Coordinates of C-alpha atoms in Angstrom, one line a residue:
M1 CA 15.8 31.0 4.0
S2 CA 13.8 28.5 6.1
K3 CA 10.1 29.4 6.6
K4 CA 8.9 29.6 10.2
F5 CA 5.8 31.0 12.0
V6 CA 7.6 34.0 13.5
N7 CA 7.2 37.7 13.6
K8 CA 10.3 39.8 14.0
L9 CA 13.3 37.5 14.1
E10 CA 14.8 39.3 17.1
E11 CA 11.6 38.8 19.1
T12 CA 11.2 35.1 18.4
V13 CA 12.1 33.8 21.9
D14 CA 10.1 36.5 23.7
D15 CA 7.0 35.7 21.6
A16 CA 7.4 32.0 22.3
L17 CA 7.7 32.6 26.0
F18 CA 4.7 34.9 25.9
G19 CA 2.6 32.2 24.3
L20 CA 3.7 29.6 26.8
V21 CA 2.8 31.8 29.8
A22 CA -0.4 33.1 28.2
S23 CA -1.7 29.6 27.7
N24 CA -0.8 28.3 31.2
K25 CA -2.1 30.0 34.3
D26 CA 0.2 28.0 36.6
I27 CA 3.3 29.8 35.4
Q28 CA 4.2 33.5 35.1
F29 CA 7.0 35.8 34.1
C30 CA 9.5 37.0 36.7
K31 CA 8.7 40.7 37.4
T32 CA 12.3 41.8 36.7
S33 CA 13.1 39.6 33.6
K34 CA 11.1 38.6 30.6
R35 CA 13.5 35.7 30.0
V36 CA 12.7 34.1 33.4
I37 CA 9.5 32.2 34.1
H38 CA 8.5 30.5 37.3
R39 CA 5.6 28.9 39.0
S40 CA 2.7 31.1 39.9
Q41 CA 2.7 29.6 43.4
I42 CA 6.2 29.0 44.9
N43 CA 6.6 26.9 48.1
T44 CA 9.6 28.6 49.7
E45 CA 9.9 25.6 52.1
N46 CA 11.0 23.3 49.3
V47 CA 14.3 23.2 47.4
S48 CA 14.0 25.4 44.3
L49 CA 14.9 23.7 41.0
I50 CA 16.0 25.8 38.1
A51 CA 17.1 24.9 34.6
G52 CA 17.7 26.7 31.3
G53 CA 20.0 27.4 28.5
G54 CA 19.7 28.5 24.9
S55 CA 16.2 28.5 23.3
G56 CA 15.4 26.2 20.4
H57 CA 15.2 23.0 22.6
E58 CA 11.5 23.4 23.6
P59 CA 9.8 22.2 25.6
Y60 CA 13.1 22.1 27.5
A61 CA 13.4 24.0 29.8
A62 CA 10.5 26.4 30.2
G63 CA 8.0 23.7 29.4
Y64 CA 9.0 21.8 32.5
V65 CA 8.1 24.6 35.0
G66 CA 5.3 23.2 37.1
K67 CA 4.3 21.0 40.0
G68 CA 6.6 18.0 40.5
L69 CA 9.2 19.4 38.1
L70 CA 11.0 22.8 37.9
T71 CA 10.4 25.9 40.0
A72 CA 11.8 28.2 37.3
A73 CA 13.5 28.3 33.9
V74 CA 15.9 30.8 32.2
A75 CA 15.8 31.2 28.5
G76 CA 18.7 32.5 26.3
N77 CA 18.6 33.4 22.7
I78 CA 18.4 30.5 20.2
F79 CA 21.3 28.1 20.9
A80 CA 22.9 30.7 23.2
S81 CA 23.3 30.5 26.9
P82 CA 21.4 33.0 29.0
P83 CA 23.5 35.7 30.7
S84 CA 24.4 35.0 34.3
R85 CA 22.4 37.9 35.6
N86 CA 19.2 36.3 34.3
V87 CA 20.2 33.0 36.0
Q88 CA 20.8 35.0 39.2
T89 CA 17.5 36.7 38.9
S90 CA 15.8 33.3 38.8
L91 CA 17.6 32.3 42.0
E92 CA 16.5 35.5 43.7
A93 CA 12.9 35.2 42.5
T94 CA 12.6 31.6 43.9
K95 CA 14.8 32.0 47.0
G96 CA 13.7 30.0 50.0
K97 CA 15.0 28.4 53.2
A98 CA 15.8 25.1 51.6
G99 CA 18.2 26.3 48.9
A100 CA 18.3 25.8 45.2
I101 CA 19.8 23.5 42.5
L102 CA 20.7 24.7 39.0
F103 CA 20.6 22.0 36.4
V104 CA 23.0 22.6 33.5
I105 CA 23.3 20.6 30.3
N106 CA 27.0 20.3 29.7
Y107 CA 27.9 23.0 27.3
T108 CA 30.6 25.6 28.0
G109 CA 28.4 28.7 27.9
D110 CA 25.9 27.2 30.2
R111 CA 28.5 26.0 32.7
L112 CA 30.1 29.4 32.8
N113 CA 26.9 31.5 33.1
F114 CA 25.1 29.2 35.6
G115 CA 28.3 28.7 37.6
L116 CA 28.9 32.4 37.8
A117 CA 25.3 33.0 38.9
A118 CA 25.6 30.3 41.6
E119 CA 28.9 31.8 42.9
R120 CA 27.4 35.3 43.2
F121 CA 24.2 34.0 44.7
N122 CA 26.1 32.1 47.4
A123 CA 28.3 35.0 48.1
S124 CA 25.3 37.1 48.9
G125 CA 24.0 34.6 51.4
G126 CA 22.2 32.1 49.2
N127 CA 22.6 28.4 49.0
A128 CA 22.8 27.0 45.5
R129 CA 24.3 23.9 44.0
V130 CA 25.0 23.0 40.4
V131 CA 24.2 19.7 38.8
T132 CA 25.8 19.2 35.4
I133 CA 24.1 16.7 33.1
S134 CA 26.4 14.9 30.7
D135 CA 24.7 11.9 29.2
D136 CA 26.0 11.9 25.6
V137 CA 27.7 8.6 25.0
A138 CA 29.0 9.8 21.6
I139 CA 31.7 11.8 23.4
D140 CA 34.3 9.2 24.5
N141 CA 37.6 11.0 24.0
P142 CA 39.7 10.3 27.1
N143 CA 41.6 13.5 26.5
N144 CA 38.4 15.6 26.6
R145 CA 38.4 17.3 30.0
V146 CA 35.1 19.0 29.3
G147 CA 33.2 15.6 29.5
R148 CA 30.1 14.5 27.7
R149 CA 27.5 16.8 26.4
G150 CA 24.1 17.1 28.1
L151 CA 21.1 15.7 26.2
A152 CA 17.6 14.5 26.9
G153 CA 18.7 12.6 30.0
A154 CA 18.3 16.0 31.7
V155 CA 14.5 15.5 31.6
L156 CA 14.6 12.3 33.7
T157 CA 17.0 14.0 36.1
I158 CA 14.7 16.9 36.6
K159 CA 11.6 14.7 37.0
I160 CA 13.2 12.7 39.8
A161 CA 14.5 15.9 41.5
G162 CA 11.2 17.6 41.1
A163 CA 9.3 14.8 42.9
M164 CA 11.8 14.8 45.7
S165 CA 11.5 18.6 46.1
E166 CA 7.7 18.2 46.1
E167 CA 8.1 15.7 48.9
G168 CA 10.2 18.1 51.0
R169 CA 13.5 16.3 50.6
S170 CA 16.6 18.3 51.6
L171 CA 19.1 20.0 49.3
D172 CA 21.8 17.4 50.0
E173 CA 19.4 14.5 49.3
I174 CA 18.2 15.9 46.0
Y175 CA 21.7 16.9 45.0
D176 CA 23.1 13.4 45.8
M177 CA 20.3 11.7 44.0
S178 CA 20.7 13.9 40.9
Q179 CA 24.4 13.1 40.7
N180 CA 23.5 9.4 41.0
V181 CA 21.0 9.7 38.2
V182 CA 23.5 11.5 35.9
N183 CA 26.0 8.8 36.5
S184 CA 23.4 6.2 35.6
L185 CA 22.3 7.8 32.3
G186 CA 23.3 7.4 28.7
T187 CA 21.9 9.1 25.6
L188 CA 22.7 8.8 21.8
G189 CA 21.1 10.7 19.1
V190 CA 20.8 10.3 15.3
S191 CA 19.6 12.8 12.7
L192 CA 18.6 12.6 9.1
Y193 CA 19.1 16.4 8.9
P194 CA 19.7 19.2 11.4
G195 CA 17.3 21.9 12.5
S196 CA 17.2 25.3 10.8
Q197 CA 17.1 28.6 12.7
P198 CA 14.5 31.3 11.9
G199 CA 15.7 33.6 9.1
K200 CA 18.6 31.2 8.1
D201 CA 19.0 28.4 5.6
R202 CA 19.5 24.9 6.9
E203 CA 23.2 24.7 7.3
T204 CA 24.4 21.2 6.5
D205 CA 26.6 19.3 4.1
L206 CA 24.9 16.0 5.0
S207 CA 23.9 14.3 1.8
N208 CA 20.5 12.6 1.3
D209 CA 22.1 9.1 1.6
Q210 CA 23.8 9.9 5.0
I211 CA 22.8 10.2 8.6
E212 CA 24.5 11.9 11.5
I213 CA 25.2 9.7 14.6
G214 CA 25.9 11.3 17.9
L215 CA 25.0 14.8 17.0
G216 CA 24.6 17.6 19.6
I217 CA 21.3 19.5 20.1
H218 CA 22.7 22.6 18.5
G219 CA 23.2 20.9 15.1
E220 CA 26.9 20.4 15.7
P221 CA 28.4 17.3 13.9
G222 CA 28.2 14.0 15.5
K223 CA 30.5 11.1 16.2
L224 CA 30.3 9.8 12.7
R225 CA 28.3 9.7 9.5
A226 CA 26.7 6.5 8.2
S227 CA 24.7 5.4 5.3
Y228 CA 20.9 6.1 5.5
E229 CA 19.2 2.7 5.9
S230 CA 16.0 1.3 7.4
A231 CA 14.6 2.4 10.8
H232 CA 15.4 -1.0 12.1
K233 CA 19.1 -0.7 11.1
I234 CA 19.4 2.8 12.4
V235 CA 17.8 2.0 15.8
S236 CA 19.8 -1.2 16.1
D237 CA 23.1 0.6 15.6
V238 CA 22.1 3.3 18.2
M239 CA 21.2 0.7 20.7
A240 CA 24.3 -1.3 20.1
T241 CA 26.4 1.7 20.9
L242 CA 24.4 2.4 24.0
K243 CA 24.8 -1.2 25.1
A244 CA 28.5 -1.0 24.8
K245 CA 28.9 2.3 26.5
M246 CA 26.5 1.6 29.3
E247 CA 27.7 -2.0 29.7
M248 CA 24.1 -3.2 29.4
K249 CA 23.6 -6.9 30.0
E250 CA 20.9 -9.6 29.7
S251 CA 18.3 -9.3 32.5
D252 CA 19.2 -5.7 33.2
E253 CA 16.4 -3.3 33.8
F254 CA 16.2 0.2 32.3
V255 CA 14.0 3.3 32.0
V256 CA 13.9 4.3 28.3
L257 CA 13.2 7.7 26.8
V258 CA 12.8 8.1 23.1
N259 CA 13.0 11.8 22.2
N260 CA 11.8 13.6 19.1
L261 CA 14.4 16.2 18.1
G262 CA 11.8 18.4 16.5
S263 CA 10.2 17.3 13.2
V264 CA 9.9 13.5 13.2
S265 CA 6.3 12.6 12.4
Q266 CA 4.2 10.6 14.7
L267 CA 4.1 7.9 12.1
E268 CA 7.9 7.6 12.3
M269 CA 8.0 7.9 16.0
G270 CA 5.6 4.9 16.2
I271 CA 8.1 2.9 14.1
V272 CA 11.1 4.0 16.2
N273 CA 9.3 3.1 19.4
G274 CA 8.5 -0.3 18.1
E275 CA 12.1 -0.9 17.0
V276 CA 13.5 0.2 20.4
L277 CA 11.1 -2.0 22.3
R278 CA 11.8 -4.9 19.9
W279 CA 15.6 -4.5 20.5
F280 CA 15.2 -4.8 24.3
E281 CA 13.0 -7.9 23.8
M282 CA 15.7 -9.5 21.6
E283 CA 18.4 -8.6 24.0
K284 CA 16.4 -10.0 26.9
M285 CA 16.5 -6.8 28.9
K286 CA 13.5 -5.3 30.7
V287 CA 12.1 -1.9 30.1
T288 CA 10.6 -0.8 33.4
R289 CA 9.3 2.6 32.1
F290 CA 9.0 3.8 28.6
Y291 CA 8.8 7.5 27.6
S292 CA 8.3 8.7 24.1
G293 CA 7.6 12.2 22.9
T294 CA 9.1 15.6 22.2
Y295 CA 11.2 16.3 25.3
M296 CA 14.3 18.2 24.2
T297 CA 14.5 19.4 20.6
S298 CA 17.0 20.9 18.2
L299 CA 14.5 23.3 16.6
D300 CA 13.0 21.3 13.7
G301 CA 15.8 18.7 13.6
H302 CA 14.7 15.5 11.9
G303 CA 16.1 13.0 14.3
I304 CA 15.7 11.1 17.5
S305 CA 17.7 10.3 20.6
V306 CA 17.4 7.4 22.9
T307 CA 18.1 7.7 26.6
V308 CA 18.6 4.7 29.0
L309 CA 18.6 5.1 32.8
R310 CA 19.7 2.2 35.0
A311 CA 17.2 3.2 37.7
D312 CA 16.9 1.8 41.3
E313 CA 13.6 1.6 43.2
S314 CA 14.0 5.1 44.7
M315 CA 14.4 6.6 41.3
M316 CA 11.4 4.7 40.0
K317 CA 9.3 6.0 42.9
Y318 CA 10.0 9.6 42.0
L319 CA 9.6 9.0 38.2
D320 CA 6.1 7.7 39.0
A321 CA 5.2 10.7 41.2
P322 CA 2.5 13.1 39.9
A323 CA 3.8 16.0 37.8
K324 CA 2.1 18.8 35.8
A325 CA 3.8 21.1 33.4
P326 CA 3.1 22.2 29.8
G327 CA 5.8 20.1 28.2
W328 CA 5.8 17.0 30.4
V329 CA 4.7 13.8 28.8
P330 CA 4.4 10.9 31.3
S331 CA 5.5 7.3 30.6
L332 CA 3.5 5.0 28.3
S333 CA 2.0 1.8 29.4
H334 CA 4.0 -0.4 27.0
R335 CA 3.8 -4.1 26.7
N336 CA 6.2 -6.9 26.0
Q337 CA 6.6 -7.9 22.4
A338 CA 5.6 -11.5 23.2
E339 CA 2.2 -10.2 24.4
Q340 CA 1.4 -8.7 21.0
S341 CA -0.3 -10.4 18.2
H342 CA 0.5 -9.5 14.6
S343 CA -1.7 -10.1 11.6
D344 CA 0.1 -12.1 8.9
K345 CA -0.3 -10.3 5.6
N346 CA 1.2 -13.2 3.8
A347 CA -1.3 -15.7 5.1
P348 CA -3.3 -17.5 2.4
I349 CA -6.2 -15.5 1.2
E350 CA -9.2 -17.6 1.8
V351 CA -11.6 -17.3 -1.1
K352 CA -13.6 -20.2 -2.3
S353 CA -12.5 -21.4 -5.7
T354 CA -15.2 -20.7 -8.3
G355 CA -15.5 -20.1 -12.0
T356 CA -14.5 -21.8 -15.2
S357 CA -11.0 -23.1 -15.6
I358 CA -8.3 -21.4 -17.7
H359 CA -4.7 -22.1 -18.5
P360 CA -2.9 -21.2 -15.2
D361 CA 0.5 -20.5 -16.8
L362 CA -1.1 -17.9 -19.1
V363 CA -2.8 -16.1 -16.3
R364 CA 0.3 -16.2 -14.1
E365 CA 2.5 -14.6 -16.7
C366 CA 0.0 -11.9 -17.4
L367 CA -0.3 -11.1 -13.8
N368 CA 3.5 -11.1 -13.4
G369 CA 3.7 -8.7 -16.3
V370 CA 1.4 -6.3 -14.5
V371 CA 3.2 -6.7 -11.2
K372 CA 6.5 -5.9 -12.9
A373 CA 5.0 -2.8 -14.5
M374 CA 3.7 -1.7 -11.1
M375 CA 7.2 -1.9 -9.7
D376 CA 8.9 -0.3 -12.7
S377 CA 6.6 2.7 -13.0
E378 CA 6.8 3.7 -9.3
D379 CA 9.0 6.8 -9.9
Q380 CA 7.0 7.9 -13.0
L381 CA 3.7 7.7 -11.2
N382 CA 5.0 9.4 -8.0
T383 CA 6.3 12.3 -10.1
L384 CA 2.9 12.7 -11.9
D385 CA 1.0 12.4 -8.6
A386 CA 3.2 15.0 -7.0
Q387 CA 2.0 17.6 -9.5
S388 CA -1.5 17.6 -8.0
G389 CA -1.6 15.0 -5.3
D390 CA 0.5 13.7 -2.4
G391 CA 3.1 12.0 -4.6
D392 CA 2.6 8.4 -3.5
C393 CA 0.6 6.9 -6.4
G394 CA 3.6 4.9 -7.7
S395 CA 4.6 3.8 -4.2
T396 CA 1.0 2.7 -3.5
F397 CA 1.0 0.4 -6.5
A398 CA 4.5 -0.8 -5.9
S399 CA 3.3 -1.8 -2.4
A400 CA 0.4 -3.7 -4.0
A401 CA 2.8 -5.4 -6.4
R402 CA 4.9 -6.6 -3.5
A403 CA 1.8 -7.9 -1.7
I404 CA 0.8 -9.8 -4.7
Q405 CA 4.2 -11.3 -5.0
K406 CA 4.1 -12.5 -1.4
A407 CA 0.6 -13.7 -1.5
E408 CA 0.2 -17.5 -1.1
A409 CA -2.1 -19.9 -2.9
L410 CA -3.3 -17.5 -5.7
D411 CA -5.7 -19.3 -7.9
Y412 CA -4.4 -18.9 -11.4
E413 CA -6.6 -21.6 -12.8
H414 CA -9.9 -19.8 -12.0
L415 CA -9.9 -16.2 -13.1
E416 CA -13.0 -15.3 -11.1
T417 CA -11.4 -16.5 -7.9
L418 CA -8.1 -14.7 -8.7
L419 CA -9.9 -11.4 -9.1
K420 CA -11.6 -11.9 -5.8
Q421 CA -8.3 -12.6 -4.2
L422 CA -6.8 -9.5 -5.8
S423 CA -9.7 -7.6 -4.4
V424 CA -8.9 -8.7 -0.9
I425 CA -5.2 -7.9 -1.4
F426 CA -5.9 -4.3 -2.5
E427 CA -8.5 -3.9 0.3
Q428 CA -6.3 -5.2 3.1
T429 CA -2.7 -4.2 2.1
V430 CA -3.1 -1.1 0.0
G431 CA -6.0 0.7 1.7
G432 CA -6.9 4.3 1.0
T433 CA -8.8 5.5 -2.1
S434 CA -6.7 3.4 -4.6
G435 CA -7.1 0.3 -2.5
A436 CA -10.8 0.7 -2.3
L437 CA -11.3 1.5 -6.0
Y438 CA -9.3 -1.4 -7.2
A439 CA -10.9 -3.8 -4.7
L440 CA -14.2 -2.6 -6.0
M441 CA -13.2 -3.1 -9.6
F442 CA -12.0 -6.6 -9.1
S443 CA -15.0 -7.6 -7.0
A444 CA -17.4 -6.2 -9.5
A445 CA -15.7 -7.8 -12.5
A446 CA -15.2 -11.3 -11.1
P447 CA -18.7 -12.7 -11.4
E448 CA -18.7 -12.0 -15.2
L449 CA -16.0 -14.6 -15.6
H450 CA -17.8 -17.4 -13.8
E451 CA -19.1 -19.5 -16.7
K452 CA -16.7 -18.7 -19.6
I453 CA -13.8 -16.5 -20.5
E454 CA -13.9 -14.9 -23.9
S455 CA -13.7 -11.4 -25.4
N456 CA -17.3 -10.6 -24.7
T457 CA -17.2 -11.7 -21.1
I458 CA -14.0 -9.8 -20.6
L459 CA -15.8 -6.7 -22.0
E460 CA -18.7 -7.3 -19.6
A461 CA -16.3 -7.6 -16.7
L462 CA -14.6 -4.3 -17.6
K463 CA -18.1 -2.7 -17.9
K464 CA -19.0 -3.8 -14.4
A465 CA -15.7 -2.5 -13.1
N466 CA -16.2 0.8 -14.8
H467 CA -19.8 1.1 -13.6
A468 CA -18.8 0.3 -10.0
V469 CA -16.0 2.9 -9.9
Q470 CA -18.2 5.6 -11.2
K471 CA -21.2 4.7 -9.0
Y472 CA -19.2 4.6 -5.7
G473 CA -16.3 6.8 -6.5
G474 CA -18.3 9.6 -8.0
A475 CA -16.0 10.3 -10.9
R476 CA -17.2 10.7 -14.5
V477 CA -15.4 10.9 -17.9
G478 CA -13.7 14.3 -18.1
D479 CA -13.1 14.6 -14.3
R480 CA -9.3 13.8 -14.7
T481 CA -9.3 10.4 -13.0
M482 CA -8.7 6.8 -13.7
V483 CA -12.2 6.7 -15.1
D484 CA -11.1 8.5 -18.2
A485 CA -8.6 5.7 -19.1
L486 CA -10.9 2.9 -18.0
D487 CA -14.0 4.2 -19.8
A488 CA -12.0 4.7 -23.0
M489 CA -10.9 1.1 -22.9
V490 CA -14.4 -0.1 -22.3
E491 CA -16.0 2.0 -25.0
D492 CA -13.4 1.3 -27.7
L493 CA -13.4 -2.4 -26.9
G494 CA -17.2 -2.5 -27.1
K495 CA -17.2 -0.9 -30.5
G496 CA -14.4 -3.2 -31.8
L497 CA -16.1 -6.4 -30.7
A498 CA -19.4 -5.2 -32.2
D499 CA -17.6 -4.9 -35.5
N500 CA -16.1 -8.4 -35.2
A501 CA -12.5 -6.9 -35.6
G502 CA -10.7 -9.9 -33.9
L503 CA -8.0 -9.7 -31.3
D504 CA -6.7 -6.4 -32.8
V505 CA -9.6 -4.7 -30.9
F506 CA -7.7 -5.1 -27.7
E507 CA -4.6 -3.3 -29.1
R508 CA -6.8 -0.4 -30.3
A509 CA -8.7 -0.3 -27.1
I510 CA -5.5 -0.1 -25.0
Q511 CA -4.3 2.7 -27.3
A512 CA -7.5 4.5 -26.7
S513 CA -7.0 4.1 -22.9
E514 CA -3.4 5.5 -23.2
N515 CA -4.6 8.5 -25.3
A516 CA -7.3 9.2 -22.8
A517 CA -4.8 9.1 -20.0
K518 CA -2.6 11.6 -21.8
E519 CA -5.6 13.9 -22.4
T520 CA -6.2 14.3 -18.7
A521 CA -3.3 16.8 -18.8
H522 CA -5.8 19.2 -20.4
Q523 CA -8.6 18.5 -18.0
K524 CA -9.6 20.1 -14.6
A525 CA -10.1 17.8 -11.7
S526 CA -13.5 18.0 -10.0
V527 CA -13.3 14.9 -7.8
G528 CA -10.5 13.3 -5.8
R529 CA -7.5 15.0 -4.0
A530 CA -6.5 16.8 -7.2
S531 CA -9.7 18.8 -7.1
Y532 CA -8.5 20.7 -4.1
T533 CA -5.4 22.0 -6.0
S534 CA -5.0 24.9 -8.4
S535 CA -5.3 24.5 -12.1
E536 CA -1.7 25.5 -12.4
S537 CA -0.7 22.3 -10.7
Q538 CA -2.8 20.1 -13.1
T539 CA -0.7 20.3 -16.3
K540 CA 0.6 16.7 -16.4
P541 CA -1.5 13.6 -17.1
D542 CA -3.3 12.2 -14.1
A543 CA -1.4 9.5 -12.3
G544 CA -4.4 7.3 -11.7
A545 CA -5.4 7.3 -15.4
T546 CA -1.8 6.8 -16.5
A547 CA -1.5 3.8 -14.1
I548 CA -4.5 1.9 -15.3
S549 CA -3.4 2.4 -18.9
I550 CA 0.0 1.0 -18.0
W551 CA -1.6 -2.1 -16.4
F552 CA -3.7 -2.7 -19.5
R553 CA -0.6 -2.4 -21.7
A554 CA 1.5 -4.7 -19.5
F555 CA -1.3 -7.4 -19.4
W556 CA -1.7 -7.3 -23.2
T557 CA 2.0 -7.5 -23.8
A558 CA 2.4 -10.4 -21.5
F559 CA -0.6 -12.1 -23.0
K560 CA 0.8 -11.8 -26.5
E561 CA 4.3 -13.1 -25.4
E562 CA 2.8 -16.1 -23.7
M563 CA 0.5 -16.9 -26.6
G564 CA 3.5 -16.7 -28.9
K565 CA 5.3 -19.3 -26.9
T566 CA 2.2 -21.6 -27.0
N567 CA 1.8 -21.3 -30.7
K568 CA 5.4 -22.2 -31.5

């Protein structure tokens, strides 16, 4: 069963509406129905605008009750149309001289119940019209008499109509404009997985490597299923379909609305926004207004929809008019892609070449060995990190490895310079705690390799790296961090070199580092992110300690292999 912040399941909608009204003084419950909310101050001289439908699509529709938008909203149960008597109640509660418009997203239950309410209201002396919003371009069956489903294009329709009502426009003018807007709209959605209702499991047979294209906002299947790929590919496919269905051409101008279907993170939304705007730039079409946010959801569905509106000047005027409602998010002040500047992460890392020379092929192969190990251990380290962290340790180092592979003009001949370059790479491309720690280590170690490179200077470089991490990171041996593996390497190497044990000291020191990493499984973290977790979650070796022991092993293995080639 999905976990939600709810009380009694049967009271979920009522509790949500109570919270909405309690936190917004400009709206209130209708005195005769707890499922109808309307403005606290109603201007009966203006056309009343009412929308609604099943709950679960918040902020639609109740979140748009306010100045410049809706006069009232009617809420049904989750994914269920409200009964016609509640719709009629909303008409009676907002009745004025100018008449009313009911906005219906094109689903059978909504059409029936809103249509019946309008007929009864008109029969009793009222004057109500119905605008059916049907913007889903995924529905293209010519034999489908029901027409397209209603999606997030409803929000733009309501915004334009709301501004017109606020301006005192007539029922006919608002109705005609609304019909024109609907005919100029197109929306297509895509989901990685559907929403889940309170008290129920997430019902889907969608596999992890698939996405649903053209889904409805009640979780119903879409037009087709496709392979899960990059955000760029997903957005490009969505926009290509919209282009074909809407007959979008070069130099055309559009209002664009990117809608979060419920649980897409702001990080992902930023990526999607960029991809949508980049597509318009590539297609040489102009985005006149750009909206992005949570406008019409499918509970906690993990997906987005993109709406395009071919808007004329009068529509633009009303879109730009002031509006105030709990769920309304105004347009963003976007810019053309050409105006943006991008930092080039692959630009040469400008570090002055210093330090004694060394055989560049040897250094290159050793670094390549570490980079390969970073890539190969991604899943292993992520799994370890997920036990008591955020599960991204492996991905972080894999990202660092890719950055190293893409870096230009790395100085393999001067190890001091190379370490400084690696410090910059970790600082600029990895970021976070790991980026800072490794940048610190490389920066502290580099000066020790300025004059000569031998076993003792390598030891001194490792000592400086160890000291810097402990000084600024705060970790000590026994704290279940990378320090345990690093310090073990330093200590064992120091003892071996003092005993003049030859190159075998490096093998033994790396073994000591590996053993120290394994021992962290029996330690309790007192610093770092793991220190905030329970001891029950700290039963596997620390990912950071394991990582650095893997890098030591990879470097040493590559070194021996390359030296073996040289000695043949």
